[in-house]
Short mmCIF file of C-alpha atoms and ligand atoms in Angstrom, two decimals:
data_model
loop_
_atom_site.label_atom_id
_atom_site.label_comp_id
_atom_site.label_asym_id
_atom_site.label_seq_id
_atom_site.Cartn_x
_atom_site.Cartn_y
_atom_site.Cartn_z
CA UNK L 1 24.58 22.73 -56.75
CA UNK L 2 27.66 20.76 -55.45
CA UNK L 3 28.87 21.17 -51.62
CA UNK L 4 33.06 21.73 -50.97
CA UNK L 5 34.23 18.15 -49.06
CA UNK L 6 35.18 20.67 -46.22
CA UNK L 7 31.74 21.90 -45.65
CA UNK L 8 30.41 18.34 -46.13
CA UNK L 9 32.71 17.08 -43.50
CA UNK L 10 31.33 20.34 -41.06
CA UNK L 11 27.97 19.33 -41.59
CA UNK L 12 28.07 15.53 -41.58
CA UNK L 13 28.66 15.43 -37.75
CA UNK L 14 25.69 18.11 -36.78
CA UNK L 15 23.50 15.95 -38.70
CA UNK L 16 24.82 13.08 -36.86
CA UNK L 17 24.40 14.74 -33.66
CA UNK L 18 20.94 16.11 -34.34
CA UNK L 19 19.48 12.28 -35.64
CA UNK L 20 21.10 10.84 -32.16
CA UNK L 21 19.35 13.37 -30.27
CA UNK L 22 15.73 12.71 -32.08
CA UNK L 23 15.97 9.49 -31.64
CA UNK L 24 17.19 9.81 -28.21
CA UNK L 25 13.88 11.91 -27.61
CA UNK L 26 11.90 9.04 -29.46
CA UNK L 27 12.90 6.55 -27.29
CA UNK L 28 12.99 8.19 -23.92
CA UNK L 29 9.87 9.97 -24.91
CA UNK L 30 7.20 8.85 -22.38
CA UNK L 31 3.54 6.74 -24.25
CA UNK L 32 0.37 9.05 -24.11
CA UNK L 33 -2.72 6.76 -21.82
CA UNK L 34 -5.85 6.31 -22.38
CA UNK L 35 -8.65 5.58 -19.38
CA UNK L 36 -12.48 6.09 -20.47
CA UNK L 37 -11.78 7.50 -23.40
CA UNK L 38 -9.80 10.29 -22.04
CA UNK L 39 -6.22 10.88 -23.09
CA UNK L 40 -3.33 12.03 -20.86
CA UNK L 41 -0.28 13.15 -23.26
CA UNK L 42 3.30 13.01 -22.14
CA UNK L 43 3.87 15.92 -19.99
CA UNK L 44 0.22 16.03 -18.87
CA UNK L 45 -1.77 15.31 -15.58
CA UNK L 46 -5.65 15.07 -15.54
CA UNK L 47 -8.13 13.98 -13.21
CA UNK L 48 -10.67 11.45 -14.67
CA UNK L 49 -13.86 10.11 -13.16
CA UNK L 50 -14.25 6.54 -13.94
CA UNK L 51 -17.71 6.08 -13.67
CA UNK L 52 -19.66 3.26 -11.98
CA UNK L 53 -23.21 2.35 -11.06
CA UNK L 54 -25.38 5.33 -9.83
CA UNK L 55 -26.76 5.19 -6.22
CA UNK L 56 -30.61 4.67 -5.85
CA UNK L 57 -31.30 8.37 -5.69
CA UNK L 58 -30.22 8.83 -8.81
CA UNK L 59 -26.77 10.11 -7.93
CA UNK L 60 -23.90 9.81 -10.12
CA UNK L 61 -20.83 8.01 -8.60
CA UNK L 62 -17.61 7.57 -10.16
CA UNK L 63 -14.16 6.78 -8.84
CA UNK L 64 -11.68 9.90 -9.20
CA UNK L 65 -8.50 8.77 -10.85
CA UNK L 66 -4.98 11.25 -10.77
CA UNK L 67 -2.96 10.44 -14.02
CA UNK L 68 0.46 11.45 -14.53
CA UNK L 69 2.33 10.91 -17.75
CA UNK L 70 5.55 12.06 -17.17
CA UNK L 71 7.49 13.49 -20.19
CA UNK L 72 9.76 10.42 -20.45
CA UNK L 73 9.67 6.72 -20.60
CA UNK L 74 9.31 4.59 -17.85
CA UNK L 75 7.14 2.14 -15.78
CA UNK L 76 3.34 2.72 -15.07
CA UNK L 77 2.33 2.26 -11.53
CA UNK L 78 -1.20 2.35 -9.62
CA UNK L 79 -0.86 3.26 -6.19
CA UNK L 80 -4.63 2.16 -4.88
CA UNK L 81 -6.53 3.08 -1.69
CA UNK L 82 -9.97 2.24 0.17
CA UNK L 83 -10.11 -0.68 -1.44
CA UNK L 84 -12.07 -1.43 2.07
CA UNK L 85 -14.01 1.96 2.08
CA UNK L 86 -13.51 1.90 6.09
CA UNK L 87 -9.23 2.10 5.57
CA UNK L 88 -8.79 5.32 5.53
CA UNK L 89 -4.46 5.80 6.14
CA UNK L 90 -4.21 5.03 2.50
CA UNK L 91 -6.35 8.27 1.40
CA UNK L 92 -4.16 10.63 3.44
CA UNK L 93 -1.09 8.81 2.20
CA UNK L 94 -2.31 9.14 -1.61
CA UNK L 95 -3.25 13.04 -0.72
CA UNK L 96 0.18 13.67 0.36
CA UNK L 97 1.84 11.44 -2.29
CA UNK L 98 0.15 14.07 -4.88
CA UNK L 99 1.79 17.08 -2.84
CA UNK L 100 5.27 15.75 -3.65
CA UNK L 101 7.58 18.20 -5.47
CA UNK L 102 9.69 15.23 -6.96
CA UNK L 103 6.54 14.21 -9.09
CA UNK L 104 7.29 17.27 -11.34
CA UNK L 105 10.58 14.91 -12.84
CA UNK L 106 8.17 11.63 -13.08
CA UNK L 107 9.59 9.26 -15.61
CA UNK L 108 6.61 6.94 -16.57
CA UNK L 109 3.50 7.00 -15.64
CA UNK L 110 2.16 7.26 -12.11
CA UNK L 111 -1.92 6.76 -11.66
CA UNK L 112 -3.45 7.17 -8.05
CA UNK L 113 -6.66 6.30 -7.25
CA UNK L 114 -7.54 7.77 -3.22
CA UNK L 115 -10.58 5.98 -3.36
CA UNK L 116 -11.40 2.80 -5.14
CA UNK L 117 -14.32 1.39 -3.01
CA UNK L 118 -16.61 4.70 -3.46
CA UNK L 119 -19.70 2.93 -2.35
CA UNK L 120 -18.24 1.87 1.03
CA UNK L 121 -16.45 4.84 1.90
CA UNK L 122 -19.85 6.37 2.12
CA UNK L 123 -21.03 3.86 4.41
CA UNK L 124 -17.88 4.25 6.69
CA UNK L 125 -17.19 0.24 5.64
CA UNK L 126 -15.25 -2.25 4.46
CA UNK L 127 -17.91 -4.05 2.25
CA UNK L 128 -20.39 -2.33 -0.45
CA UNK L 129 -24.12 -1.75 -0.31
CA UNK L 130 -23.99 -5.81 -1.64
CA UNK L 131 -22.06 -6.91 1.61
CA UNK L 132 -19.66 -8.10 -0.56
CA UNK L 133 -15.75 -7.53 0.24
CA UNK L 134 -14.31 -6.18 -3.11
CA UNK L 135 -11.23 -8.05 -2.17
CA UNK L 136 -12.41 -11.17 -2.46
CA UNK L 137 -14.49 -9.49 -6.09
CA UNK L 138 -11.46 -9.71 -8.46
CA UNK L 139 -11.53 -10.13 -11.51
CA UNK L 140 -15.29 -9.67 -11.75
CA UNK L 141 -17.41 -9.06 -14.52
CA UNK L 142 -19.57 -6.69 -16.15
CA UNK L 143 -22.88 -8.53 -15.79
CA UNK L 144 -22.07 -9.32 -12.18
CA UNK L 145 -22.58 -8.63 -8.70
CA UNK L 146 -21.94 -5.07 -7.83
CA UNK L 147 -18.63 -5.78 -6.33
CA UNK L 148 -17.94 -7.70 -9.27
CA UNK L 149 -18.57 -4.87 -11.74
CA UNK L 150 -16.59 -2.93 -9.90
CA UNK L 151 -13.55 -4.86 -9.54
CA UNK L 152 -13.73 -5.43 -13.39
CA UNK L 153 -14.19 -1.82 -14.41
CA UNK L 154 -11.12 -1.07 -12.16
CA UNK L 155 -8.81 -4.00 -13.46
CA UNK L 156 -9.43 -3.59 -16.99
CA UNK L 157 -9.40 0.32 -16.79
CA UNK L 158 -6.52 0.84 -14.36
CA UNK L 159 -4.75 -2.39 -13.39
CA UNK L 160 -3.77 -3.94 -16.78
CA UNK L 161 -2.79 -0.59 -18.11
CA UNK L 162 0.07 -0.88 -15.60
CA UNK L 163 3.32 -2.67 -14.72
CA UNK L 164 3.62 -2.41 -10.89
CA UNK L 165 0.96 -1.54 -8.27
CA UNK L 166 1.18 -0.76 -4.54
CA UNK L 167 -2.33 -1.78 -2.63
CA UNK L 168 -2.95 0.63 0.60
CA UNK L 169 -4.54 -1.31 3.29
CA UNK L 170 -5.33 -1.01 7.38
CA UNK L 171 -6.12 -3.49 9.87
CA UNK L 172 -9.65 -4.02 10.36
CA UNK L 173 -12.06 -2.12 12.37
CA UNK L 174 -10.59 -2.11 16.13
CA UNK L 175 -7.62 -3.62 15.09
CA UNK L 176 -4.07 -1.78 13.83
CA UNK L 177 -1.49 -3.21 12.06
CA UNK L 178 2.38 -2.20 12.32
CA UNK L 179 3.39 -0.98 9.07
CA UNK L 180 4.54 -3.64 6.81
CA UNK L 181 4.67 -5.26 3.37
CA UNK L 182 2.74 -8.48 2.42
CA UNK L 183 3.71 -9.66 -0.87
CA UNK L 184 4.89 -12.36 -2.95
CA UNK L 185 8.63 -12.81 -1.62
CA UNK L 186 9.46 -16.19 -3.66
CA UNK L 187 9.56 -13.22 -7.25
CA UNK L 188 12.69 -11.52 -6.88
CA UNK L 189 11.72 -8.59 -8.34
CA UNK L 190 8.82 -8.54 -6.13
CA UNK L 191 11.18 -8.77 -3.21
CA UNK L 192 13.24 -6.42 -3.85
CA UNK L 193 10.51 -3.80 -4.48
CA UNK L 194 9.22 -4.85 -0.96
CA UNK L 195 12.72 -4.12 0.46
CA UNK L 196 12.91 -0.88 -0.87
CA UNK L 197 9.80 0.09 0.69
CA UNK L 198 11.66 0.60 4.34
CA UNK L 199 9.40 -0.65 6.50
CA UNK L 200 10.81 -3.61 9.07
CA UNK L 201 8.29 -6.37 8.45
CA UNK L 202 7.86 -7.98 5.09
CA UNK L 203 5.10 -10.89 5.09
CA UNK L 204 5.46 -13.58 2.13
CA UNK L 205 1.54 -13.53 1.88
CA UNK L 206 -0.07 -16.02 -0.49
CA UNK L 207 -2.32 -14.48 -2.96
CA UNK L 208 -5.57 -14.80 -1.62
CA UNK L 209 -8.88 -15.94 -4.42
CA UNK L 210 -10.49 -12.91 -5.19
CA UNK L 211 -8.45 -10.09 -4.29
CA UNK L 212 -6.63 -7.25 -6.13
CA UNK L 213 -3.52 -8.71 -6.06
CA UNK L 214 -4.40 -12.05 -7.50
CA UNK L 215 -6.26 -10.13 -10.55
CA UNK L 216 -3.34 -8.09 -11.03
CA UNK L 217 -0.89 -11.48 -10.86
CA UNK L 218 -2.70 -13.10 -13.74
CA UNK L 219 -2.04 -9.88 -15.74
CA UNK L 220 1.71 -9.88 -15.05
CA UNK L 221 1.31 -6.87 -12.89
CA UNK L 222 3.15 -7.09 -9.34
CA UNK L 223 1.58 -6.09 -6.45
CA UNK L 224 2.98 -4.58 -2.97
CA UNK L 225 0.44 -4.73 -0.31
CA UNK L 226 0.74 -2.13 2.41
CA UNK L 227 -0.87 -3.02 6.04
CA UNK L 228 -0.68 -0.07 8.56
CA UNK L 229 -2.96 1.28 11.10
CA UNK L 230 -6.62 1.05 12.16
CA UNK L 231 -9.62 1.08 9.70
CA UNK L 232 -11.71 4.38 10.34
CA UNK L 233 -8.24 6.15 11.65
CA UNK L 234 -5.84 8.58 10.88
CA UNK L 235 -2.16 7.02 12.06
CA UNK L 236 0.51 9.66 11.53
CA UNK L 237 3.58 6.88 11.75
CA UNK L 238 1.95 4.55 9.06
CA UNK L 239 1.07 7.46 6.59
CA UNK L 240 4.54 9.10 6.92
CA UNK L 241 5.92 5.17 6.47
CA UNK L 242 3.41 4.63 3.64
CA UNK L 243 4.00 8.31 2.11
CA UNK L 244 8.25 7.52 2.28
CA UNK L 245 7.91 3.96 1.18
CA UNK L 246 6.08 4.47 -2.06
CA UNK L 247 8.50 7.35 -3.00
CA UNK L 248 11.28 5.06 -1.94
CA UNK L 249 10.00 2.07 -4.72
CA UNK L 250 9.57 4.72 -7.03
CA UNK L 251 13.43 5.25 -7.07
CA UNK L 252 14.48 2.04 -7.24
CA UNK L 253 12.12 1.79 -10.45
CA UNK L 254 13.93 4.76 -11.89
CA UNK L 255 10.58 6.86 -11.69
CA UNK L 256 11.92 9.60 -9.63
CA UNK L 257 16.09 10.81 -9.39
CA UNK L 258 17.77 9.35 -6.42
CA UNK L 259 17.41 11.61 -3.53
CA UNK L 260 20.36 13.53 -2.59
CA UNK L 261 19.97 12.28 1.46
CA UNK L 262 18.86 8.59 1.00
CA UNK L 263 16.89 7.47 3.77
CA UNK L 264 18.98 5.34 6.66
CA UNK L 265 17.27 1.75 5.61
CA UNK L 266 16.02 -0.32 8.40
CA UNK L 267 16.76 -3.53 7.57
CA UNK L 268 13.45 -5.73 6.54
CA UNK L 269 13.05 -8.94 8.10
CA UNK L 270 10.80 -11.75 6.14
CA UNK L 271 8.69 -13.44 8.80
CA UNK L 272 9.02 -17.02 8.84
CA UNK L 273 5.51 -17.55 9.39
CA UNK L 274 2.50 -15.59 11.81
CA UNK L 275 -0.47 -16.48 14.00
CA UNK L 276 -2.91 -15.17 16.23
CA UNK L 277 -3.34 -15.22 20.07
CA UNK L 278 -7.34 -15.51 20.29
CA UNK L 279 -9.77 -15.07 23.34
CA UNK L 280 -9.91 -18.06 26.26
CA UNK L 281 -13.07 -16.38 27.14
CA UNK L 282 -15.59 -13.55 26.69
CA UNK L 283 -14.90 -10.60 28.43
CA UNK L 284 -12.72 -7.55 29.57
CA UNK L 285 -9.34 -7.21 27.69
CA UNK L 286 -6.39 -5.53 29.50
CA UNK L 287 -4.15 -5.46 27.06
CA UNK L 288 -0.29 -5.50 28.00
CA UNK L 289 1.92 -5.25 25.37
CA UNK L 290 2.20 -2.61 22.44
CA UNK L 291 2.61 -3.23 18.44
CA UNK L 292 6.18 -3.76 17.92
CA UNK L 293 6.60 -5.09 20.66
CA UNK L 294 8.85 -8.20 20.98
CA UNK L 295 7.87 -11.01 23.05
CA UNK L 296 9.13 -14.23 24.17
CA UNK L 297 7.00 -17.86 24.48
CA UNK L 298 5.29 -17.70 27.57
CA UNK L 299 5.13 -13.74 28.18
CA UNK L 300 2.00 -12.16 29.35
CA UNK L 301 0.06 -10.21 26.35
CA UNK L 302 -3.29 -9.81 28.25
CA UNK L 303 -6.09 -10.60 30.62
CA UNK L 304 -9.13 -10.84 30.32
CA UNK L 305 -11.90 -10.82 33.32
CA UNK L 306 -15.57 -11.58 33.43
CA UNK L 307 -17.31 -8.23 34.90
CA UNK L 308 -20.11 -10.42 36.79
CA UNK L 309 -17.66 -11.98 38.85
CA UNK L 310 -14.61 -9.55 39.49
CA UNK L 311 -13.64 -10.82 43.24
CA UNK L 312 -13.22 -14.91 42.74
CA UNK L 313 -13.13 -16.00 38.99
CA UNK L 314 -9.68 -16.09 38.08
CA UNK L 315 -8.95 -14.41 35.20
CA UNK L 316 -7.87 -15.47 31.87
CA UNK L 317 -3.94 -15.10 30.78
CA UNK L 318 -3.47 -14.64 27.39
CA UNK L 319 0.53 -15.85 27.02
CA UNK L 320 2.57 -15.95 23.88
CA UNK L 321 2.94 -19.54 22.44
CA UNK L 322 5.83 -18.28 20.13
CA UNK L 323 9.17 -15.97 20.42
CA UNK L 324 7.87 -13.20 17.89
CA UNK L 325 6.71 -9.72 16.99
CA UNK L 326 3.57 -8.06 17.62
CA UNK L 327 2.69 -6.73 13.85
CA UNK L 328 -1.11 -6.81 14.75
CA UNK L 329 -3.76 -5.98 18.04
CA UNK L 330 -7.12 -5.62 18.71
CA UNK L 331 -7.69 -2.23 20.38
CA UNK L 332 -11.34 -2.63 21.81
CA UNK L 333 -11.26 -3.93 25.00
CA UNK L 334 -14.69 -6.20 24.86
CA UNK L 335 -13.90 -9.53 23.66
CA UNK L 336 -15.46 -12.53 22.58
CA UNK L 337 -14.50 -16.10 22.75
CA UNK L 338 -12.28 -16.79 20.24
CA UNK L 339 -11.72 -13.14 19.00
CA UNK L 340 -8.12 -12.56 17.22
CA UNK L 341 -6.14 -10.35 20.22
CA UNK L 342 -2.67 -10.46 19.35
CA UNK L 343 -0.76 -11.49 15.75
CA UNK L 344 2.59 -12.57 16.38
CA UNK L 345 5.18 -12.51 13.68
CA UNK L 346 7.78 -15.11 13.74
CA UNK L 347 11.39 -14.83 12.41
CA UNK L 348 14.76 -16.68 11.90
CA UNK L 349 16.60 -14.27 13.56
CA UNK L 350 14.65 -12.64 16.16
CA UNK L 351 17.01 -10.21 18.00
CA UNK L 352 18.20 -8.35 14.83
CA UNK L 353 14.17 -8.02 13.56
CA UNK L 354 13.23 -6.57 17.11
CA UNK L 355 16.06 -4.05 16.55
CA UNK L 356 15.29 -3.45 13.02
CA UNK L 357 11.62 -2.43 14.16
CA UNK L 358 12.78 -0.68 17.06
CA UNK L 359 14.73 1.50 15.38
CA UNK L 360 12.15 2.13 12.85
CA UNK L 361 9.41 3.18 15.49
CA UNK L 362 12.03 5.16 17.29
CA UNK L 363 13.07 7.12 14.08
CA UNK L 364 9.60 8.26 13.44
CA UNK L 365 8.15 8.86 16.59
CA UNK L 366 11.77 11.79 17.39
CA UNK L 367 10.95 13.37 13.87
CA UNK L 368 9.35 16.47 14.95
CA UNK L 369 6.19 17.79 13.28
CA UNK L 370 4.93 15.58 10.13
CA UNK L 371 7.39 17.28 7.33
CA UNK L 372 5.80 16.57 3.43
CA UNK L 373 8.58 17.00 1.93
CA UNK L 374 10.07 13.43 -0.08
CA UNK L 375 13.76 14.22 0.83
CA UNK L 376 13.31 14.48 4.86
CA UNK L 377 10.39 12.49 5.21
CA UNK L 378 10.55 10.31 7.81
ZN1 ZN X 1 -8.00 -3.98 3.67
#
């Protein structure tokens, strides 16, 4: 049967337009993933327990994993947490990151792991039942320690599945951390990811042997690592920071539509370099200054005072030795002789990073009660 030229020529560009269209669809169409065996399809979210070594009552443990496969193409990105079981900010910021609307129009793939250190969470510490820090585990292996079996379940099942990952961290125990990013600053890509995170303090941080980050590295996966807060504490200005900051790199890797309100950026500053004000003496710490704060060579941070001899020893002045930021402070007041007190940031340009950071404390402590929602979080 022959076909007129006219309705040839009528048909010809709905063809045209149909083909463009499929293969539009193949190409923005988003790749299925596969962890443990299980599949999560384009369109799809699924929990999946990855599981790991029993305990020695004969309890199952496995670390819960959130998969997202959104319906198009785009990066894959871990966002990890309890790495040290005791660092507990990064769970609550992961909860909330999971309540976020925007996820619905996820481009890519977004996996979220609240807990990654299962065995130390239980524990309330940083290490596992081994003692060993699961930082310092990567990249493991499976006939290992059990640190090292961990750290090379999670790499090979999570981490090298991905393109980007962003680490969730708090100071240690007794100490707190203003929020910032410590990455590595000499990758522009890298660096520009850490700028769009918002937060006033970026850290060029070598990659340390052993952690996360390095593992990740060597797998051409970058890593952001986010310090805020206290281990074993809930901080409500770090989570809202961390919560905003992850949703904030997740635009600028087209994984979420630009908000309509873009956050006011505070400018980041990269510290030139950082060190720690440690303990003259064992004693009493009266601490003087708060994180944030910024402080000039020679200012008084603390004292500290031997409670056997309150009337006539003189007490010990802890001054500043540099013109810096306070990004880091212990918070327990009993101190021993050479015990890290105060970590002082330095910069190039010190008056504009003490405004930057100002303003980005002030901002979030006048926001009234903690708002979830992506477009007005803090
Ligand atoms: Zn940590």
């Amino acid at each position: 049967m022959s076909v007129s030229k006219k309705t040839q020529n009528r048909i010809k560009p709905a063809l045209a337009a149909k083909a463009k269209s499929y293969l539009q669809t193949m190409i923005t169409k988003n790749k299925p993933i596969t962890i443990n065996d299980v599949t999560v399809k384009p369109g799809e979210q699924k929990i999946i327990d990855l599981p790991v070594a029993k305990l020695y009552t004969h309890t199952d443990v496995s670390i819960p994993l959130h998969v997202i496969c959104g319906k198009k193409s785009g990066p894959c990105l871990f966002i990890s947490a309890a790495v040290h079981g005791d660092e507990l900010n990064g769970v609550e910021i992961t909860r909330r990151l999971l309540k976020t609307s925007s996820l619905k129009s996820l481009r890519g793939t977004l996996i979220v792991i609240p807990v990654v250190n299962v065995f130390g969470i239980i524990q309330h510490s940083r290490y596992l039942p081994d003692r060993r820090d699961l930082n310092r585990s990567f990249p493991g292996s499976q006939r290992g320690s059990l640190a090292a079996r961990l750290a090379h379940i999670f790499l090979h099942e999570v981490v090298q599945q991905c393109d980007y990952g962003i680490d969730l961290h708090t100071g240690a125990i007794h100490r707190s951390n203003l929020p910032q990013i410590r990455a590595n600053l000499d990758d522009p890509e890298t660096k520009s990811l850490a700028e769009a995170f918002l937060v006033p303090v970026l850290l060029n941080a070598n990659l340390r042997d052993g952690s996360l980050r390095q593992a990740a590295d060597e797998h051409g996966v970058k890593v952001l690592l986010y310090e805020a807060g206290e281990a074993l504490r809930f901080d409500e200005l770090s989570i809202r920071a961390g919560v905003r900051g992850i949703l904030s790199v997740m635009r600028k890797l087209s994984m979420l539509p630009a908000t309509k309100k873009p956050s006011k950026p505070h400018d980041p500053f990269i510290a030139r370099s950082s060190s720690w004000e440690r303990a003259t003496q064992s004693g009493i710490l009266r601490s003087l200054v708060p994180l944030g704060a910024h402080v000039k060579k020679g200012d008084l941070l603390g004292v500290i005072s031997d409670p056997s001899d309150l009337f006539d020893q003189p007490e010990d002045e802890i001054r500043s030795q540099y013109n810096g930021i306070i990004i880091g402070k212990t918070n327990i007041p009993l101190v021993n002789e050479g015990d890290a007190l105060f970590h002082t940031a330095r910069f190039e340009d010190i008056q504009e990073a003490a405004a930057s950071v100002e303003a980005f404390q002030t901002t979030a402590e006048n926001r009234p009660n903690p708002v979830f929602d992506d477009q007005t979080l803090i």
